[in-house]
CSV table of C-alpha atoms in Angstrom, one decimal:
chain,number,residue,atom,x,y,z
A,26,UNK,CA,19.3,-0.5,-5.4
A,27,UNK,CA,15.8,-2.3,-4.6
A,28,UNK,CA,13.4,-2.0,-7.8
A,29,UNK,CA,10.6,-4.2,-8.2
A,30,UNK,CA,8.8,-4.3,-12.1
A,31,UNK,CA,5.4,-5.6,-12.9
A,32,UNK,CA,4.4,-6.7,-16.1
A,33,UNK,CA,2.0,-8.9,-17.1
A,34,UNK,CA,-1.3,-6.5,-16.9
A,35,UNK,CA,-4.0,-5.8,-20.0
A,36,UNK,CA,-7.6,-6.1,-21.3
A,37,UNK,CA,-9.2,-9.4,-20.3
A,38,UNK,CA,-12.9,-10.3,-21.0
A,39,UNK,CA,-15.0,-11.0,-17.6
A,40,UNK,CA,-14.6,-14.7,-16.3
A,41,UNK,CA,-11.0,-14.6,-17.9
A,42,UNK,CA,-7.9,-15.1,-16.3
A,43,UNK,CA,-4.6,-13.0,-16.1
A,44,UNK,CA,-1.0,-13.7,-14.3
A,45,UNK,CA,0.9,-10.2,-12.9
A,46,UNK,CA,4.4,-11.1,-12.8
A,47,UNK,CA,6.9,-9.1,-10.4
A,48,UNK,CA,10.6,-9.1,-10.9
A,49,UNK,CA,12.7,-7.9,-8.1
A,50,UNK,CA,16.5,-6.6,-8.2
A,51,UNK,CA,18.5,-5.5,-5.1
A,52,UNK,CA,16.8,-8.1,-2.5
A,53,UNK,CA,15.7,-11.7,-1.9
A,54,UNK,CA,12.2,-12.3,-2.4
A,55,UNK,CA,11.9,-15.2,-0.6
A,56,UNK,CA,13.7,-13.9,2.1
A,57,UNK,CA,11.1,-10.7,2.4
A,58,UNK,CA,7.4,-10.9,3.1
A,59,UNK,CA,5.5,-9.8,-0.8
A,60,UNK,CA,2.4,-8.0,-1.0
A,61,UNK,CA,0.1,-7.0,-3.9
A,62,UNK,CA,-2.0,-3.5,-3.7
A,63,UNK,CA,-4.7,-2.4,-6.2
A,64,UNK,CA,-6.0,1.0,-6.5
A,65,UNK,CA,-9.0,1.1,-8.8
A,66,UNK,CA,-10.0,3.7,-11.0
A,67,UNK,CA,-10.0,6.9,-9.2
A,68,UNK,CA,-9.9,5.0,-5.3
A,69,UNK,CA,-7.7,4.2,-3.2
A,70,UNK,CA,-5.4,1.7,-1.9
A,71,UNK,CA,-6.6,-1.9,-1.0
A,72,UNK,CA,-4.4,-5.2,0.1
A,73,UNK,CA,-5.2,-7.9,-1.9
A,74,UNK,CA,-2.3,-10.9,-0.6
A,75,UNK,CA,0.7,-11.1,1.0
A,76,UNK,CA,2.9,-14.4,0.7
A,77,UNK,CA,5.2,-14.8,3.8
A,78,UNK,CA,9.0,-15.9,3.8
A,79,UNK,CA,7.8,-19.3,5.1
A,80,UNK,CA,5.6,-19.2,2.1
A,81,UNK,CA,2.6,-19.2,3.9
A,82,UNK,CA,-0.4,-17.0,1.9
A,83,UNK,CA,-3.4,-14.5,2.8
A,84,UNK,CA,-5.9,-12.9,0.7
A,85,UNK,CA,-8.3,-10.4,1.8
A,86,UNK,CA,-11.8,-11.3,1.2
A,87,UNK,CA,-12.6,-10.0,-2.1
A,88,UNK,CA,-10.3,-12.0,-3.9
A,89,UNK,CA,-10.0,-15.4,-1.7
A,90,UNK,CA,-10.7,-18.4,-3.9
A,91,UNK,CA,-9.9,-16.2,-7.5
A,92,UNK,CA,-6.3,-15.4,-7.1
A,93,UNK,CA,-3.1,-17.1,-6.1
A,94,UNK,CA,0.0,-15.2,-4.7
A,95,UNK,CA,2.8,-17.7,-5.6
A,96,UNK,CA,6.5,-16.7,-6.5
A,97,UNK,CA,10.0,-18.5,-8.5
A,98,UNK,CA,13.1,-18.3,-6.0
A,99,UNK,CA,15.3,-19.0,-8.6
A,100,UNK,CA,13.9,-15.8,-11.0
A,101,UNK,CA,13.5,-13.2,-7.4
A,102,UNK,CA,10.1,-13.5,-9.0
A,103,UNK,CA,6.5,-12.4,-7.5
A,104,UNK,CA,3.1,-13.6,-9.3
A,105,UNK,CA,-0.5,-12.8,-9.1
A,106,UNK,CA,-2.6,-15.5,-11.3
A,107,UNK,CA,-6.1,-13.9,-11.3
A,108,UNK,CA,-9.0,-16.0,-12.2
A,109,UNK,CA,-12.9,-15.6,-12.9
A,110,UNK,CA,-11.9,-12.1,-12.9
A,111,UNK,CA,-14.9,-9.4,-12.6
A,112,UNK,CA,-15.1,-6.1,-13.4
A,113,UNK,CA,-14.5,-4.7,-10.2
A,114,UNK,CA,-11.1,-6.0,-10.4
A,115,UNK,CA,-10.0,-3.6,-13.1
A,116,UNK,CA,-7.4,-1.7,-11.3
A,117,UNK,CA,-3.6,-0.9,-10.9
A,118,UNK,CA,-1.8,-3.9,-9.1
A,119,UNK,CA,1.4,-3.0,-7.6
A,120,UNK,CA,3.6,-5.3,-6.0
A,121,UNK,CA,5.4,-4.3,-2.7
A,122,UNK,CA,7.7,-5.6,-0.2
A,123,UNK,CA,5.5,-5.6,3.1
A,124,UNK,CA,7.5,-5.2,6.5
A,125,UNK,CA,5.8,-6.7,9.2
A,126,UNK,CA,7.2,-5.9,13.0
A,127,UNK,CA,5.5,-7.3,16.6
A,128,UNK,CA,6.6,-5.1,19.4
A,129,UNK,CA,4.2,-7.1,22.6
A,130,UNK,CA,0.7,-6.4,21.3
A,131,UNK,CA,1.7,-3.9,19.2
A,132,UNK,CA,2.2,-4.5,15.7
A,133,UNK,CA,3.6,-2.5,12.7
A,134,UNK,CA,3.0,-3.4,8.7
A,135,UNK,CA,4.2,-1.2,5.7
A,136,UNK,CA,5.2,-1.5,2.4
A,137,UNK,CA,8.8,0.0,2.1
A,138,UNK,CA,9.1,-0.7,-1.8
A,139,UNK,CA,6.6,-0.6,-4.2
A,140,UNK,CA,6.5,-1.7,-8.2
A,141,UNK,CA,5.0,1.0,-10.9
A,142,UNK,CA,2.0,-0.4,-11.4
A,143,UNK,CA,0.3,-3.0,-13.6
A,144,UNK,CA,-2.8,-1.8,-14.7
A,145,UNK,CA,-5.6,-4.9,-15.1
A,146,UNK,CA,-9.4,-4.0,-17.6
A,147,UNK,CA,-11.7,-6.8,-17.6
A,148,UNK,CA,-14.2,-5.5,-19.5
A,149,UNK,CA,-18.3,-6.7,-19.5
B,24,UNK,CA,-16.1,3.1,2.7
B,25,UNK,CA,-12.5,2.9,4.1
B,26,UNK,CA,-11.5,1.8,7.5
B,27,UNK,CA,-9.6,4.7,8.3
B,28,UNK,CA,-11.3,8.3,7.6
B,29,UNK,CA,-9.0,10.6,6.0
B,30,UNK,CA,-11.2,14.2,4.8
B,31,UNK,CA,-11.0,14.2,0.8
B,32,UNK,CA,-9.0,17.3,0.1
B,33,UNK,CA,-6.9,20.0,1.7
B,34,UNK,CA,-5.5,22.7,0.2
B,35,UNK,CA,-2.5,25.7,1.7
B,36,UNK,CA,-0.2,27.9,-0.3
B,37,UNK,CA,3.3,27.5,-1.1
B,38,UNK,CA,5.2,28.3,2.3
B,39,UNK,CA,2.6,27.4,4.4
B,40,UNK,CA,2.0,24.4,7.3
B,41,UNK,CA,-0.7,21.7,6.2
B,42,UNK,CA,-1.7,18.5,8.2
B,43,UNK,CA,-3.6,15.6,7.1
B,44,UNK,CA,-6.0,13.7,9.7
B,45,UNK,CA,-6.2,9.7,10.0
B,46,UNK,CA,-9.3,8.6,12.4
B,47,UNK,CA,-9.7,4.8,13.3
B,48,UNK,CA,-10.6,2.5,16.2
B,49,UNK,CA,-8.9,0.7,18.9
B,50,UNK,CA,-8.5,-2.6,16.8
B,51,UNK,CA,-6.8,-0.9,14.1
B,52,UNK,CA,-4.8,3.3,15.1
B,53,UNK,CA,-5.4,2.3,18.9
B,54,UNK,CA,-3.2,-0.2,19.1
B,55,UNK,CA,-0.6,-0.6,16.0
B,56,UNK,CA,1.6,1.6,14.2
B,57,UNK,CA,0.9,3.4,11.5
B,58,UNK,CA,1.9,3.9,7.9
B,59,UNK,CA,1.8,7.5,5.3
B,60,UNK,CA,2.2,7.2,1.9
B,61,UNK,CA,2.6,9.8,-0.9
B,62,UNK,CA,1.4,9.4,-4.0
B,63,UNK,CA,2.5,11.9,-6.8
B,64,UNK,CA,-0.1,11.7,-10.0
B,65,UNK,CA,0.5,9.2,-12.3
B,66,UNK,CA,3.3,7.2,-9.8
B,67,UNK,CA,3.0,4.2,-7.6
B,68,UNK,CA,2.6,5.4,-3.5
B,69,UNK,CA,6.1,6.1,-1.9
B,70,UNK,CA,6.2,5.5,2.0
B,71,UNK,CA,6.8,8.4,4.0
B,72,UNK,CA,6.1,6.8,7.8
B,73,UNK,CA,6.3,3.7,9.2
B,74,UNK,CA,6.0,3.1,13.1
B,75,UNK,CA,3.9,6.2,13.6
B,76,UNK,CA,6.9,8.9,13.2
B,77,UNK,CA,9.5,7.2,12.1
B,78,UNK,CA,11.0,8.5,8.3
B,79,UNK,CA,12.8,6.4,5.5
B,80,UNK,CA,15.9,7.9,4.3
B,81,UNK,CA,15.6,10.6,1.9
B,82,UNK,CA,12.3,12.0,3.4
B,83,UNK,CA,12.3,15.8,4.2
B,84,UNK,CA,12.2,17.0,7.7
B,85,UNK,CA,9.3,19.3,6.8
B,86,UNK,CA,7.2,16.0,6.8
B,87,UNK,CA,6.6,14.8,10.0
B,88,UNK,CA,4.0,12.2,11.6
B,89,UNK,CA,2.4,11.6,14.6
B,90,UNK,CA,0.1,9.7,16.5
B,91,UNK,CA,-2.7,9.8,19.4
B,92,UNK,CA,-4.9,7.8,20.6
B,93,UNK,CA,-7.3,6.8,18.2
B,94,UNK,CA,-5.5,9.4,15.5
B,95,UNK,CA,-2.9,10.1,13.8
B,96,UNK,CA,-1.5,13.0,11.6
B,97,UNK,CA,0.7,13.8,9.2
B,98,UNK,CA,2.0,17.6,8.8
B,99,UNK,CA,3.8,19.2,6.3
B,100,UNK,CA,5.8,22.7,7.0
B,101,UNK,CA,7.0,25.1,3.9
B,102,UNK,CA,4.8,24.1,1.1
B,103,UNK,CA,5.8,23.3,-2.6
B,104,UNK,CA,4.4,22.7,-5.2
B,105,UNK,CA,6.0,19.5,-5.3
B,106,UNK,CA,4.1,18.0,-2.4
B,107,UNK,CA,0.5,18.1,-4.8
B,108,UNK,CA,0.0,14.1,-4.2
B,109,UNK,CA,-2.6,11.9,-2.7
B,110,UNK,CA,-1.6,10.6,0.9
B,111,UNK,CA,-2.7,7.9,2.4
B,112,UNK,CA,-2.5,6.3,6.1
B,113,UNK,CA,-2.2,2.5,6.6
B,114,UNK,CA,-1.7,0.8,9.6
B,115,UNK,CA,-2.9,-3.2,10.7
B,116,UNK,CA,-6.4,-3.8,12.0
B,117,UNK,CA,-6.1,-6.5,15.2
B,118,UNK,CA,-9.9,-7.3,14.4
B,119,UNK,CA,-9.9,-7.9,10.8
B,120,UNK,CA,-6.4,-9.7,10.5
B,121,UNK,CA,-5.5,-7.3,7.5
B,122,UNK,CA,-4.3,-4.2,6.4
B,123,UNK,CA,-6.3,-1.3,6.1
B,124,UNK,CA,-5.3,1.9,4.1
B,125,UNK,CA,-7.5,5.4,4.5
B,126,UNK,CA,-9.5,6.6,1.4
B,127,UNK,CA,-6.5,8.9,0.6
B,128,UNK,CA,-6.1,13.0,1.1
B,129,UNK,CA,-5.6,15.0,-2.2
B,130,UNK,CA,-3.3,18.1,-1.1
B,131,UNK,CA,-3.5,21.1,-3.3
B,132,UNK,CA,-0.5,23.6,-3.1
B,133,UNK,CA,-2.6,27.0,-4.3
């Protein structure tokens, strides 16, 4: 069975720094391609990164520069290290596995799995 | 202001049909596939379609998905009460190089 658990998430002053940790069971991380998705407050769903199988990383504009997708193939381990966090990063971080197919021009992305949720305060 | 328009709220009665609209562009619905999500409250989404129509196992037949042109929809026959969630459409935008999600439907089963 495929379960993926965050932990890692709390109050952190504004300019701090926090690490989301995601531990996966059922699947090889570094075999998949890992995404993290935060839903603030009340909002919905934004990508944040995505670290390929080759290890290659994206981050989407809001974050590039402040966070670093990175991951331990010998703990099936996803992390998030946040830095010069601000308060419009206070949200729920889930980790999911993203499945990326190209079909000629056509291309299809999803997240099949998704963690519980870590939920991230930075506070002013 | 999402990339994908999704209208805030719908609402049906138990029993009854229901679909939620997903509007985008020809960089993002036009020409890739496209995601739903459910999210029941308090829980982390669940993925209902991927490639437009296509369901992971376990999802009910009275969910179904569709898509075209510039649009796509998700329906869902023989309400219950069960099915109060957000959803949420996804799909990959050509132009921006990342995923986008819609701002999310909240379905009320009256």
């Amino acid at each position: 069975e495929v379960q993926l658990v965050e932990s890692g998430g709390g109050l952190v002053q504004r300019g701090g720094s926090l690490r989301l940790s995601c531990a996966a069971s059922g699947f090889i991380v570094s075999s998949n391609y890992m995404s993290w998705v935060r839903q603030a407050p009340g909002k919905g769903l934004e990508w944040v990164s995505v670290i390929y199988s080759g290890g290659d990383t994206y981050y989407s504009d809001s974050v590039r520069g402040r966070f670093t997708i990175s991951r331990d193939d010998s703990k099936n381990t996803l992390y998030l290290q946040m830095d010069s966090l601000r308060s419009e990063d206070t949200a729920v971080y889930y980790c999911a596995r993203r499945v990326a197919v190209v079909q000629g021009v056509t291309k299809s992305v999803y997240f099949d799995y998704w963690g519980q949720g870590a939920l991230v305060t930075v506070s002013s | 202001q999402s990339v994908l328009t999704q209208p805030p709220s719908v609402s049906a009665a138990p029993g009854q049909k229901v679909t939620i609209s997903c509007s985008g562009s020809s960089s993002n619905i036009g020409n890739n596939h496209v995601s739903w999500y459910q999210q029941l409250p308090g829980t982390a989404p669940k993925l209902l379609f991927y490639e437009n129509n296509k369901r992971p196992s376990g999802i009910p037949d009275r969910f179904s998905g569709s898509k075209s042109g510039t649009s796509a929809t998700l329906g869902i026959t023989g309400l219950q009460t069960g099915d109060e969630a957000d959803y949420y459409c996804g799909t990959w935008d050509s132009s921006l190089s990342d995923v986008v999600f819609g701002g999310g439907t909240k379905l009320t089963v009256l």
